[in-house]
Short mmCIF file of C-alpha atoms in Angstrom, two decimals:
data_model
loop_
_atom_site.label_atom_id
_atom_site.label_comp_id
_atom_site.label_asym_id
_atom_site.label_seq_id
_atom_site.Cartn_x
_atom_site.Cartn_y
_atom_site.Cartn_z
CA MET A 1 -73.77 138.79 2.86
CA GLY A 2 -76.75 140.89 3.72
CA ALA A 3 -80.37 139.73 3.73
CA LEU A 4 -80.85 136.36 2.05
CA THR A 5 -84.01 135.27 0.32
CA ARG A 6 -83.19 131.76 -0.82
CA ILE A 7 -80.22 129.41 -1.08
CA LEU A 8 -79.95 126.86 -3.88
CA VAL A 9 -79.03 123.32 -2.77
CA THR A 10 -78.08 120.99 -5.63
CA ARG A 11 -76.65 117.96 -3.80
CA PRO A 12 -78.29 114.52 -4.16
CA GLN A 13 -81.06 113.29 -1.90
CA PRO A 14 -81.46 112.60 0.98
CA ASP A 15 -78.65 114.99 1.89
CA ALA A 16 -80.28 117.91 0.06
CA GLU A 17 -83.35 117.80 2.30
CA ALA A 18 -81.18 117.54 5.41
CA THR A 19 -79.28 120.67 4.36
CA ALA A 20 -82.56 122.46 3.58
CA ALA A 21 -83.86 121.58 7.05
CA ARG A 22 -80.73 122.96 8.63
CA LEU A 23 -81.09 126.18 6.64
CA ALA A 24 -84.72 126.47 7.75
CA ALA A 25 -83.69 126.00 11.37
CA ALA A 26 -81.28 128.91 10.89
CA GLY A 27 -84.12 131.09 9.58
CA LEU A 28 -83.07 130.81 5.93
CA SER A 29 -84.98 129.61 2.89
CA ALA A 30 -83.72 126.84 0.61
CA LEU A 31 -84.61 125.76 -2.90
CA VAL A 32 -83.71 122.09 -3.40
CA ASP A 33 -82.91 120.91 -6.92
CA PRO A 34 -80.77 117.74 -6.84
CA LEU A 35 -78.55 117.66 -9.93
CA LEU A 36 -77.30 114.11 -9.40
CA ILE A 37 -79.40 110.97 -8.93
CA VAL A 38 -77.56 108.21 -7.04
CA GLU A 39 -78.28 104.61 -8.05
CA PRO A 40 -76.63 101.30 -7.07
CA VAL A 41 -74.39 99.23 -9.35
CA LEU A 42 -75.97 95.88 -8.57
CA GLU A 43 -73.59 93.86 -10.75
CA ALA A 44 -70.47 95.01 -8.89
CA ALA A 45 -68.18 92.14 -7.81
CA LEU A 46 -65.97 92.22 -4.74
CA PRO A 47 -62.27 91.97 -5.73
CA ALA A 48 -60.66 88.63 -4.91
CA GLY A 49 -57.76 88.00 -2.58
CA PRO A 50 -56.85 89.13 0.92
CA LEU A 51 -57.70 92.69 1.95
CA ASP A 52 -56.29 94.66 4.86
CA ALA A 53 -58.64 97.64 5.12
CA VAL A 54 -61.72 99.33 3.65
CA ALA A 55 -61.80 102.98 2.58
CA LEU A 56 -64.88 105.15 2.04
CA THR A 57 -64.57 108.51 0.30
CA SER A 58 -68.22 109.57 0.21
CA VAL A 59 -71.51 109.49 2.07
CA ASN A 60 -73.13 107.84 -0.94
CA GLY A 61 -70.54 105.06 -0.87
CA ALA A 62 -71.23 104.50 2.82
CA ARG A 63 -74.97 104.21 2.23
CA ALA A 64 -74.51 101.90 -0.75
CA LEU A 65 -72.15 99.64 1.18
CA ALA A 66 -74.72 99.24 3.96
CA ALA A 67 -77.06 97.57 1.45
CA ARG A 68 -74.48 95.20 -0.04
CA PRO A 69 -74.47 91.45 0.71
CA GLU A 70 -70.66 91.55 0.98
CA LEU A 71 -70.76 93.82 4.03
CA SER A 72 -70.56 91.03 6.62
CA ALA A 73 -67.32 89.78 5.08
CA LEU A 74 -65.73 93.23 5.34
CA THR A 75 -66.58 94.36 8.87
CA ARG A 76 -63.63 92.40 10.32
CA LEU A 77 -61.33 94.89 8.56
CA PRO A 78 -60.44 98.40 9.76
CA LEU A 79 -62.53 101.11 8.09
CA TYR A 80 -60.99 104.39 6.94
CA VAL A 81 -63.42 107.20 6.05
CA VAL A 82 -62.83 110.60 4.51
CA GLY A 83 -64.55 112.65 7.23
CA ARG A 84 -67.16 112.92 9.94
CA ARG A 85 -70.18 113.03 7.62
CA THR A 86 -69.19 109.76 6.01
CA ALA A 87 -68.42 108.24 9.41
CA ALA A 88 -71.90 109.20 10.63
CA VAL A 89 -73.63 107.08 7.96
CA ALA A 90 -71.03 104.32 7.68
CA PRO A 91 -72.41 100.78 8.12
CA GLU A 92 -72.45 99.41 11.63
CA GLY A 93 -70.26 96.51 12.63
CA PHE A 94 -66.78 97.82 11.87
CA ALA A 95 -64.85 97.51 15.13
CA ASP A 96 -61.96 99.73 14.04
CA LEU A 97 -62.99 103.10 12.57
CA HIS A 98 -60.49 105.77 11.48
CA VAL A 99 -61.79 109.22 10.45
CA ALA A 100 -59.76 111.60 8.29
CA GLY A 101 -59.98 115.38 8.18
CA GLY A 102 -62.65 115.77 5.52
CA ASP A 103 -60.98 115.49 2.12
CA GLY A 104 -59.11 113.01 -0.04
CA ALA A 105 -55.67 114.34 0.83
CA ALA A 106 -56.35 113.89 4.54
CA LEU A 107 -57.57 110.33 3.96
CA VAL A 108 -54.48 109.45 1.92
CA GLU A 109 -52.23 110.74 4.70
CA LEU A 110 -54.19 108.81 7.35
CA ILE A 111 -53.89 105.54 5.41
CA ARG A 112 -50.22 106.20 4.67
CA ARG A 113 -49.47 106.63 8.38
CA SER A 114 -51.56 103.67 9.48
CA LEU A 115 -50.87 100.83 7.05
CA PRO A 116 -47.58 99.14 6.14
CA ARG A 117 -46.11 98.63 2.68
CA GLY A 118 -47.74 95.69 0.98
CA ALA A 119 -51.18 96.33 2.47
CA ARG A 120 -54.23 96.12 0.20
CA VAL A 121 -57.09 98.59 0.64
CA LEU A 122 -60.60 98.14 -0.74
CA HIS A 123 -61.79 101.52 -1.99
CA VAL A 124 -65.61 101.46 -1.95
CA ALA A 125 -66.58 104.17 -4.40
CA GLY A 126 -68.75 105.45 -7.22
CA GLU A 127 -68.07 105.44 -10.94
CA ASP A 128 -66.79 109.03 -10.71
CA ARG A 129 -64.33 109.71 -7.93
CA ALA A 130 -62.84 112.94 -6.58
CA VAL A 131 -59.73 111.14 -5.30
CA ASP A 132 -57.60 108.38 -6.84
CA LEU A 133 -56.41 106.46 -3.79
CA GLY A 134 -54.50 103.99 -5.92
CA ALA A 135 -52.36 106.63 -7.58
CA ALA A 136 -51.87 108.55 -4.34
CA LEU A 137 -50.70 105.50 -2.36
CA ALA A 138 -48.73 103.68 -5.06
CA GLY A 139 -45.46 105.29 -4.00
CA ASP A 140 -45.99 103.98 -0.47
CA GLY A 141 -46.34 100.39 -1.64
CA ILE A 142 -49.99 100.26 -0.59
CA GLY A 143 -52.27 98.61 -3.13
CA VAL A 144 -55.83 99.80 -3.74
CA GLU A 145 -58.64 97.67 -5.16
CA LEU A 146 -61.71 99.49 -6.48
CA PHE A 147 -65.20 98.29 -5.56
CA VAL A 148 -67.54 100.51 -7.59
CA ILE A 149 -71.03 100.05 -6.12
CA TYR A 150 -72.94 103.19 -7.12
CA ARG A 151 -73.20 105.76 -9.86
CA ALA A 152 -74.41 109.34 -9.87
CA VAL A 153 -76.42 110.25 -12.95
CA PRO A 154 -76.50 113.98 -13.81
CA ALA A 155 -79.85 115.69 -14.21
CA PRO A 156 -80.60 116.77 -17.80
CA ALA A 157 -81.88 120.20 -16.77
CA LEU A 158 -82.68 122.45 -13.85
CA ALA A 159 -86.20 122.31 -12.49
CA LEU A 160 -88.60 124.94 -13.81
CA GLU A 161 -88.99 126.39 -10.31
CA THR A 162 -85.21 126.83 -10.06
CA CYS A 163 -85.02 128.53 -13.46
CA ALA A 164 -87.82 130.94 -12.57
CA ALA A 165 -86.30 131.82 -9.20
CA LEU A 166 -82.88 132.46 -10.73
CA VAL A 167 -84.16 134.65 -13.55
CA ALA A 168 -86.29 136.61 -11.04
CA GLY A 169 -83.24 137.21 -8.84
CA GLN A 170 -84.72 135.26 -5.92
CA ILE A 171 -81.59 133.19 -5.17
CA ASP A 172 -78.68 134.91 -3.48
CA ALA A 173 -76.37 131.98 -2.77
CA ALA A 174 -75.79 128.36 -3.70
CA PHE A 175 -74.15 125.56 -1.73
CA HIS A 176 -71.74 123.35 -3.68
CA PHE A 177 -70.50 120.07 -2.22
CA SER A 178 -68.86 118.30 -5.16
CA PRO A 179 -67.16 119.05 -8.49
CA ARG A 180 -69.77 116.98 -10.33
CA THR A 181 -72.80 118.89 -9.05
CA ALA A 182 -71.01 122.16 -9.78
CA ALA A 183 -70.13 121.04 -13.30
CA THR A 184 -73.69 119.79 -13.86
CA LEU A 185 -75.10 123.17 -12.83
CA VAL A 186 -72.83 124.91 -15.35
CA ALA A 187 -73.78 122.45 -18.10
CA CYS A 188 -77.52 122.82 -17.41
CA ALA A 189 -77.34 126.61 -17.40
CA GLN A 190 -75.33 126.76 -20.62
CA ALA A 191 -77.70 124.31 -22.33
CA ALA A 192 -80.71 126.38 -21.27
CA ASP A 193 -79.13 129.54 -22.66
CA ARG A 194 -78.41 127.85 -25.99
CA ALA A 195 -81.96 126.54 -26.21
CA GLY A 196 -83.55 129.91 -25.51
CA GLY A 197 -87.09 130.22 -24.25
CA PRO A 198 -88.23 131.02 -20.68
CA ALA A 199 -85.08 129.53 -19.11
CA ALA A 200 -82.67 131.61 -21.18
CA GLY A 201 -80.46 133.95 -19.19
CA LEU A 202 -79.51 131.40 -16.52
CA CYS A 203 -75.77 131.97 -16.89
CA ALA A 204 -76.19 135.70 -16.33
CA ALA A 205 -78.48 135.03 -13.37
CA LEU A 206 -76.02 132.59 -11.82
CA ALA A 207 -73.25 135.15 -12.23
CA ARG A 208 -75.17 137.26 -9.69
CA VAL A 209 -75.27 134.40 -7.15
CA GLN A 210 -72.63 133.80 -4.48
CA HIS A 211 -71.36 130.25 -5.02
CA LEU A 212 -70.23 128.82 -1.68
CA CYS A 213 -67.93 125.85 -2.21
CA PHE A 214 -66.40 122.98 -0.25
CA SER A 215 -63.00 123.40 -1.93
CA ALA A 216 -61.06 124.82 -4.86
CA ASN A 217 -61.80 121.65 -6.88
CA VAL A 218 -65.53 122.17 -6.34
CA ALA A 219 -65.27 125.84 -7.29
CA ALA A 220 -63.28 125.24 -10.49
CA PRO A 221 -66.21 124.61 -12.90
CA LEU A 222 -68.09 127.62 -11.50
CA ALA A 223 -65.10 129.93 -11.68
CA GLY A 224 -64.50 128.69 -15.22
CA ALA A 225 -67.98 129.93 -16.10
CA GLY A 226 -67.11 133.34 -14.67
CA TRP A 227 -69.31 133.02 -11.59
CA PRO A 228 -68.21 134.37 -8.18
CA THR A 229 -67.02 131.65 -5.80
CA ARG A 230 -66.06 131.55 -2.14
CA LEU A 231 -64.29 128.67 -0.41
CA ALA A 232 -65.11 127.21 2.97
CA ASP A 233 -62.29 127.21 5.52
CA SER A 234 -62.92 123.48 5.97
CA PRO A 235 -64.55 121.01 3.52
CA THR A 236 -67.62 120.52 5.70
CA GLU A 237 -71.21 121.70 5.80
CA GLU A 238 -70.23 123.75 8.85
CA GLY A 239 -67.67 125.49 6.67
CA LEU A 240 -70.35 126.42 4.13
CA PHE A 241 -72.68 127.74 6.84
CA ALA A 242 -69.85 129.84 8.23
CA LEU A 243 -69.60 131.60 4.86
CA LEU A 244 -73.19 132.80 5.25
CA ASP A 245 -72.17 134.90 8.22
CA ARG A 246 -69.44 136.81 6.41
#
């Protein structure tokens, strides 16, 4: 990709700072501007009835579950997680941990192979989900109960520092980890252009940035805006870093 000046990281905290630190260790500069704020859903109620397994489809879900009072009642069950990053921050105490290949399709296949018809899975998730486990497993006779324990609130606008760096051409690439952060970036840029003022021109500036994406689903809002996207070979941070070397 040639010489890089700065890479935009829009994922929520604390993961954004961890990615920025990894970029710094690789000799690259990062501009962190989290476009989603994660907050707990304190009023969430654990579904009633017997459960046979727990499924986690995000790092944020894993962190939120660790703080829940219901955790001790769930650790006797097998835990199925979407990938290694989620497994790394999953709550301690689960004796039986199963790790899928990094995306929702891989998790669905893992659960399908592992659990019998009639099993009930607790899907610990946020209000907005990239994968519908219930729909995906319905044909296999595996029931899914949702336990929504966090929400991600989109930022209303990009930070002024981000706007200035984009308009000045000081950002060459952006890391995109989820469809929601990608869609929020598009919405913020389009709103800034409509409003005019110092932040106008963000869409044109972002069209000059290489958007490095976890998957085709993540890339879709960016491609819809006409911005150049590239997909990681695997839906992992390692996959995004590999794109920097091409």
